Amino acid sequence: AWCCLVMVAVSTFVGASTTIPSLTLRPSSTWSSSRRQLIDLRGGGGGGGGGGTLRLGVRDSVMIAHSFSGAEFGPAQQLHGATYTVDVEWVANELCPGPNWVIDIGVASSILSEVLALYNFKNLNELFPEENTTTEFMCMQIHKEISRRVRDKFSGQLSVKLWESHKAWASFEGAI
């Protein structure tokens, strides 16, 4: 089974004590804002962590061409290209026992690359002739393709975010 060691960087704690599930942190005169302490949140036996949500993210990019149907799309009705930055987050409530990860980061990166290769340097109008291949639509397609590949190996949520630019993005999140 696939399942990243979760560490938290602790800068400064002010006050009596801070409690994180399965871990209590107390201020110490040896800690300062310039010094960072790493605290292991495995909760003793690994495979858990105390009720929070764990996320592992990977990023890649894909270059596509497409056009849209409908007057509401204005000049985007003409064939044009886009380079999307694609962020995928694997979300779980606990770590996989043994390796103490949400999913192997190398496997997550490979799966994303494999899925994006289906669309890279392609005209999406040819792949989806009956659809307007909006950013939202492509988020759902990428989610579907990743889910199909890991359904029997990963249990949790998967979030796919496509960045059109530094100002605009769309995302889709759903269970695997």
PDB file of C-alpha atoms in Angstrom, residues 10-164:
ATOM      1  CA  VAL A  10       8.393  25.089  15.440  1.00  0.00           C
ATOM      2  CA  SER A  11       9.728  28.634  15.610  1.00  0.00           C
ATOM      3  CA  THR A  12       8.558  30.291  18.795  1.00  0.00           C
ATOM      4  CA  PHE A  13       5.995  29.345  21.385  1.00  0.00           C
ATOM      5  CA  VAL A  14       4.640  31.994  23.692  1.00  0.00           C
ATOM      6  CA  GLY A  15       2.517  31.198  26.718  1.00  0.00           C
ATOM      7  CA  ALA A  16       2.043  28.146  28.857  1.00  0.00           C
ATOM      8  CA  SER A  17       1.950  25.247  26.423  1.00  0.00           C
ATOM      9  CA  THR A  18       0.692  24.351  23.003  1.00  0.00           C
ATOM     10  CA  THR A  19      -1.045  21.059  22.360  1.00  0.00           C
ATOM     11  CA  ILE A  20      -1.053  19.276  19.035  1.00  0.00           C
ATOM     12  CA  PRO A  21      -2.830  15.901  18.980  1.00  0.00           C
ATOM     13  CA  SER A  22      -0.504  13.314  20.515  1.00  0.00           C
ATOM     14  CA  LEU A  23       2.083  16.002  21.326  1.00  0.00           C
ATOM     15  CA  THR A  24       2.423  18.758  23.927  1.00  0.00           C
ATOM     16  CA  LEU A  25       4.917  21.540  23.356  1.00  0.00           C
ATOM     17  CA  ARG A  26       6.103  23.726  26.214  1.00  0.00           C
ATOM     18  CA  PRO A  27       8.102  26.926  25.811  1.00  0.00           C
ATOM     19  CA  SER A  28      11.755  26.633  26.602  1.00  0.00           C
ATOM     20  CA  SER A  29      14.356  29.280  27.281  1.00  0.00           C
ATOM     21  CA  THR A  30      16.598  27.476  24.785  1.00  0.00           C
ATOM     22  CA  TRP A  31      14.154  28.062  21.929  1.00  0.00           C
ATOM     23  CA  SER A  32      14.264  31.335  20.043  1.00  0.00           C
ATOM     24  CA  SER A  33      12.613  32.723  16.934  1.00  0.00           C
ATOM     25  CA  SER A  34      15.835  32.239  15.003  1.00  0.00           C
ATOM     26  CA  ARG A  35      16.117  28.576  15.957  1.00  0.00           C
ATOM     27  CA  ARG A  36      13.852  25.919  14.547  1.00  0.00           C
ATOM     28  CA  GLN A  37      13.009  22.650  16.195  1.00  0.00           C
ATOM     29  CA  LEU A  38      11.538  19.742  14.234  1.00  0.00           C
ATOM     30  CA  ILE A  39       8.904  17.774  16.056  1.00  0.00           C
ATOM     31  CA  ASP A  40       7.874  14.345  14.819  1.00  0.00           C
ATOM     32  CA  LEU A  41       4.077  14.083  14.731  1.00  0.00           C
ATOM     33  CA  ARG A  42       3.816  10.352  14.157  1.00  0.00           C
ATOM     34  CA  GLY A  43       2.129   9.903  17.497  1.00  0.00           C
ATOM     35  CA  GLY A  44       4.341   7.129  18.782  1.00  0.00           C
ATOM     36  CA  GLY A  45       3.608   4.046  16.702  1.00  0.00           C
ATOM     37  CA  GLY A  46       3.410   5.732  13.319  1.00  0.00           C
ATOM     38  CA  GLY A  47       0.548   5.190  10.928  1.00  0.00           C
ATOM     39  CA  GLY A  48      -1.508   7.966  12.450  1.00  0.00           C
ATOM     40  CA  GLY A  49      -1.082  11.379  13.799  1.00  0.00           C
ATOM     41  CA  GLY A  50      -3.997  12.326  15.919  1.00  0.00           C
ATOM     42  CA  GLY A  51      -7.016  13.410  13.945  1.00  0.00           C
ATOM     43  CA  GLY A  52      -5.686  15.995  11.501  1.00  0.00           C
ATOM     44  CA  THR A  53      -5.678  16.021   7.745  1.00  0.00           C
ATOM     45  CA  LEU A  54      -2.474  15.116   5.922  1.00  0.00           C
ATOM     46  CA  ARG A  55      -1.635  16.410   2.451  1.00  0.00           C
ATOM     47  CA  LEU A  56       1.119  15.580   0.009  1.00  0.00           C
ATOM     48  CA  GLY A  57       1.394  17.758  -3.093  1.00  0.00           C
ATOM     49  CA  VAL A  58       3.178  17.405  -6.416  1.00  0.00           C
ATOM     50  CA  ARG A  59       3.412  19.842  -9.341  1.00  0.00           C
ATOM     51  CA  ASP A  60       3.977  19.555 -13.073  1.00  0.00           C
ATOM     52  CA  SER A  61       2.932  21.415 -16.217  1.00  0.00           C
ATOM     53  CA  VAL A  62       1.187  20.657 -19.477  1.00  0.00           C
ATOM     54  CA  MET A  63       0.983  22.551 -22.798  1.00  0.00           C
ATOM     55  CA  ILE A  64      -2.252  22.249 -24.739  1.00  0.00           C
ATOM     56  CA  ALA A  65      -4.163  23.839 -27.622  1.00  0.00           C
ATOM     57  CA  HIS A  66      -7.937  24.242 -27.811  1.00  0.00           C
ATOM     58  CA  SER A  67     -10.812  26.493 -28.792  1.00  0.00           C
ATOM     59  CA  PHE A  68     -14.258  26.953 -27.308  1.00  0.00           C
ATOM     60  CA  SER A  69     -17.761  26.936 -28.801  1.00  0.00           C
ATOM     61  CA  GLY A  70     -20.136  29.709 -27.820  1.00  0.00           C
ATOM     62  CA  ALA A  71     -20.254  33.472 -28.124  1.00  0.00           C
ATOM     63  CA  GLU A  72     -19.664  33.814 -24.359  1.00  0.00           C
ATOM     64  CA  PHE A  73     -16.058  32.743 -24.960  1.00  0.00           C
ATOM     65  CA  GLY A  74     -15.291  35.729 -27.207  1.00  0.00           C
ATOM     66  CA  PRO A  75     -11.820  35.530 -28.766  1.00  0.00           C
ATOM     67  CA  ALA A  76     -11.190  32.153 -27.068  1.00  0.00           C
ATOM     68  CA  GLN A  77     -13.443  30.661 -29.775  1.00  0.00           C
ATOM     69  CA  GLN A  78     -10.295  30.764 -31.930  1.00  0.00           C
ATOM     70  CA  LEU A  79      -7.647  28.083 -31.566  1.00  0.00           C
ATOM     71  CA  HIS A  80      -5.180  29.137 -28.858  1.00  0.00           C
ATOM     72  CA  GLY A  81      -2.602  27.561 -26.596  1.00  0.00           C
ATOM     73  CA  ALA A  82      -2.183  27.384 -22.863  1.00  0.00           C
ATOM     74  CA  THR A  83       0.465  26.165 -20.479  1.00  0.00           C
ATOM     75  CA  TYR A  84      -1.112  24.991 -17.259  1.00  0.00           C
ATOM     76  CA  THR A  85       0.735  24.514 -14.004  1.00  0.00           C
ATOM     77  CA  VAL A  86      -0.899  21.500 -12.385  1.00  0.00           C
ATOM     78  CA  ASP A  87      -0.937  20.963  -8.616  1.00  0.00           C
ATOM     79  CA  VAL A  88      -2.201  17.684  -7.222  1.00  0.00           C
ATOM     80  CA  GLU A  89      -2.764  17.111  -3.506  1.00  0.00           C
ATOM     81  CA  TRP A  90      -3.222  13.668  -2.044  1.00  0.00           C
ATOM     82  CA  VAL A  91      -5.275  13.965   1.157  1.00  0.00           C
ATOM     83  CA  ALA A  92      -5.621  11.374   3.923  1.00  0.00           C
ATOM     84  CA  ASN A  93      -6.668  11.291   7.561  1.00  0.00           C
ATOM     85  CA  GLU A  94      -3.734   9.133   8.621  1.00  0.00           C
ATOM     86  CA  LEU A  95      -0.362   7.927   7.464  1.00  0.00           C
ATOM     87  CA  CYS A  96       0.086   4.495   5.918  1.00  0.00           C
ATOM     88  CA  PRO A  97       1.581   2.165   8.503  1.00  0.00           C
ATOM     89  CA  GLY A  98       5.211   1.306   7.910  1.00  0.00           C
ATOM     90  CA  PRO A  99       6.520   4.002   5.607  1.00  0.00           C
ATOM     91  CA  ASN A 100       4.541   6.725   7.446  1.00  0.00           C
ATOM     92  CA  TRP A 101       3.463   8.598   4.336  1.00  0.00           C
ATOM     93  CA  VAL A 102       0.300   9.657   2.583  1.00  0.00           C
ATOM     94  CA  ILE A 103       1.684   8.369  -0.730  1.00  0.00           C
ATOM     95  CA  ASP A 104       5.202   7.867  -2.065  1.00  0.00           C
ATOM     96  CA  ILE A 105       6.167  11.260  -3.517  1.00  0.00           C
ATOM     97  CA  GLY A 106       7.987   9.621  -6.437  1.00  0.00           C
ATOM     98  CA  VAL A 107       4.936   7.540  -7.306  1.00  0.00           C
ATOM     99  CA  ALA A 108       2.673  10.606  -7.036  1.00  0.00           C
ATOM    100  CA  SER A 109       4.967  12.562  -9.388  1.00  0.00           C
ATOM    101  CA  SER A 110       5.164   9.688 -11.876  1.00  0.00           C
ATOM    102  CA  ILE A 111       1.398   9.236 -11.976  1.00  0.00           C
ATOM    103  CA  LEU A 112       0.857  12.943 -12.586  1.00  0.00           C
ATOM    104  CA  SER A 113       3.447  12.956 -15.410  1.00  0.00           C
ATOM    105  CA  GLU A 114       1.854   9.874 -16.952  1.00  0.00           C
ATOM    106  CA  VAL A 115      -1.606  11.451 -16.932  1.00  0.00           C
ATOM    107  CA  LEU A 116      -0.437  14.816 -18.259  1.00  0.00           C
ATOM    108  CA  ALA A 117       1.339  13.034 -21.139  1.00  0.00           C
ATOM    109  CA  LEU A 118      -2.158  12.175 -22.436  1.00  0.00           C
ATOM    110  CA  TYR A 119      -2.747  15.885 -23.075  1.00  0.00           C
ATOM    111  CA  ASN A 120       0.707  17.441 -23.493  1.00  0.00           C
ATOM    112  CA  PHE A 121       1.218  19.097 -26.907  1.00  0.00           C
ATOM    113  CA  LYS A 122      -2.253  17.950 -27.964  1.00  0.00           C
ATOM    114  CA  ASN A 123      -5.235  19.779 -29.372  1.00  0.00           C
ATOM    115  CA  LEU A 124      -7.914  19.065 -26.771  1.00  0.00           C
ATOM    116  CA  ASN A 125     -10.629  19.618 -29.394  1.00  0.00           C
ATOM    117  CA  GLU A 126      -9.481  16.370 -31.018  1.00  0.00           C
ATOM    118  CA  LEU A 127      -9.466  14.448 -27.719  1.00  0.00           C
ATOM    119  CA  PHE A 128     -12.837  15.810 -26.560  1.00  0.00           C
ATOM    120  CA  PRO A 129     -14.701  16.869 -29.725  1.00  0.00           C
ATOM    121  CA  GLU A 130     -18.071  17.327 -27.973  1.00  0.00           C
ATOM    122  CA  GLU A 131     -16.780  19.334 -24.997  1.00  0.00           C
ATOM    123  CA  ASN A 132     -15.597  22.825 -24.199  1.00  0.00           C
ATOM    124  CA  THR A 133     -12.304  21.900 -22.571  1.00  0.00           C
ATOM    125  CA  THR A 134     -12.403  24.620 -19.938  1.00  0.00           C
ATOM    126  CA  THR A 135      -9.931  24.624 -17.087  1.00  0.00           C
ATOM    127  CA  GLU A 136     -12.661  23.260 -14.805  1.00  0.00           C
ATOM    128  CA  PHE A 137     -13.397  20.421 -17.235  1.00  0.00           C
ATOM    129  CA  MET A 138      -9.716  19.522 -17.455  1.00  0.00           C
ATOM    130  CA  CYS A 139      -9.432  19.456 -13.639  1.00  0.00           C
ATOM    131  CA  MET A 140     -12.162  16.822 -13.589  1.00  0.00           C
ATOM    132  CA  GLN A 141     -10.544  14.832 -16.424  1.00  0.00           C
ATOM    133  CA  ILE A 142      -7.137  14.773 -14.736  1.00  0.00           C
ATOM    134  CA  HIS A 143      -8.775  13.759 -11.441  1.00  0.00           C
ATOM    135  CA  LYS A 144     -10.612  10.945 -13.220  1.00  0.00           C
ATOM    136  CA  GLU A 145      -7.439   9.653 -14.903  1.00  0.00           C
ATOM    137  CA  ILE A 146      -5.369   9.727 -11.699  1.00  0.00           C
ATOM    138  CA  SER A 147      -8.192   8.073  -9.731  1.00  0.00           C
ATOM    139  CA  ARG A 148      -8.463   5.291 -12.288  1.00  0.00           C
ATOM    140  CA  ARG A 149      -4.774   4.502 -11.854  1.00  0.00           C
ATOM    141  CA  VAL A 150      -4.711   4.412  -8.027  1.00  0.00           C
ATOM    142  CA  ARG A 151      -8.198   3.333  -6.988  1.00  0.00           C
ATOM    143  CA  ASP A 152      -6.971   0.033  -5.517  1.00  0.00           C
ATOM    144  CA  LYS A 153      -3.785   1.533  -3.987  1.00  0.00           C
ATOM    145  CA  PHE A 154      -4.862   4.798  -2.338  1.00  0.00           C
ATOM    146  CA  SER A 155      -7.829   5.751  -0.219  1.00  0.00           C
ATOM    147  CA  GLY A 156      -8.581   9.389   0.458  1.00  0.00           C
ATOM    148  CA  GLN A 157      -9.274  12.649  -1.327  1.00  0.00           C
ATOM    149  CA  LEU A 158      -7.522  13.976  -4.398  1.00  0.00           C
ATOM    150  CA  SER A 159      -7.420  17.664  -5.289  1.00  0.00           C
ATOM    151  CA  VAL A 160      -6.408  18.828  -8.779  1.00  0.00           C
ATOM    152  CA  LYS A 161      -5.689  22.523  -9.391  1.00  0.00           C
ATOM    153  CA  LEU A 162      -4.868  23.949 -12.823  1.00  0.00           C
ATOM    154  CA  TRP A 163      -3.295  27.389 -12.898  1.00  0.00           C
ATOM    155  CA  GLU A 164      -4.022  29.351 -16.096  1.00  0.00           C
TER     156      GLU A 164
END
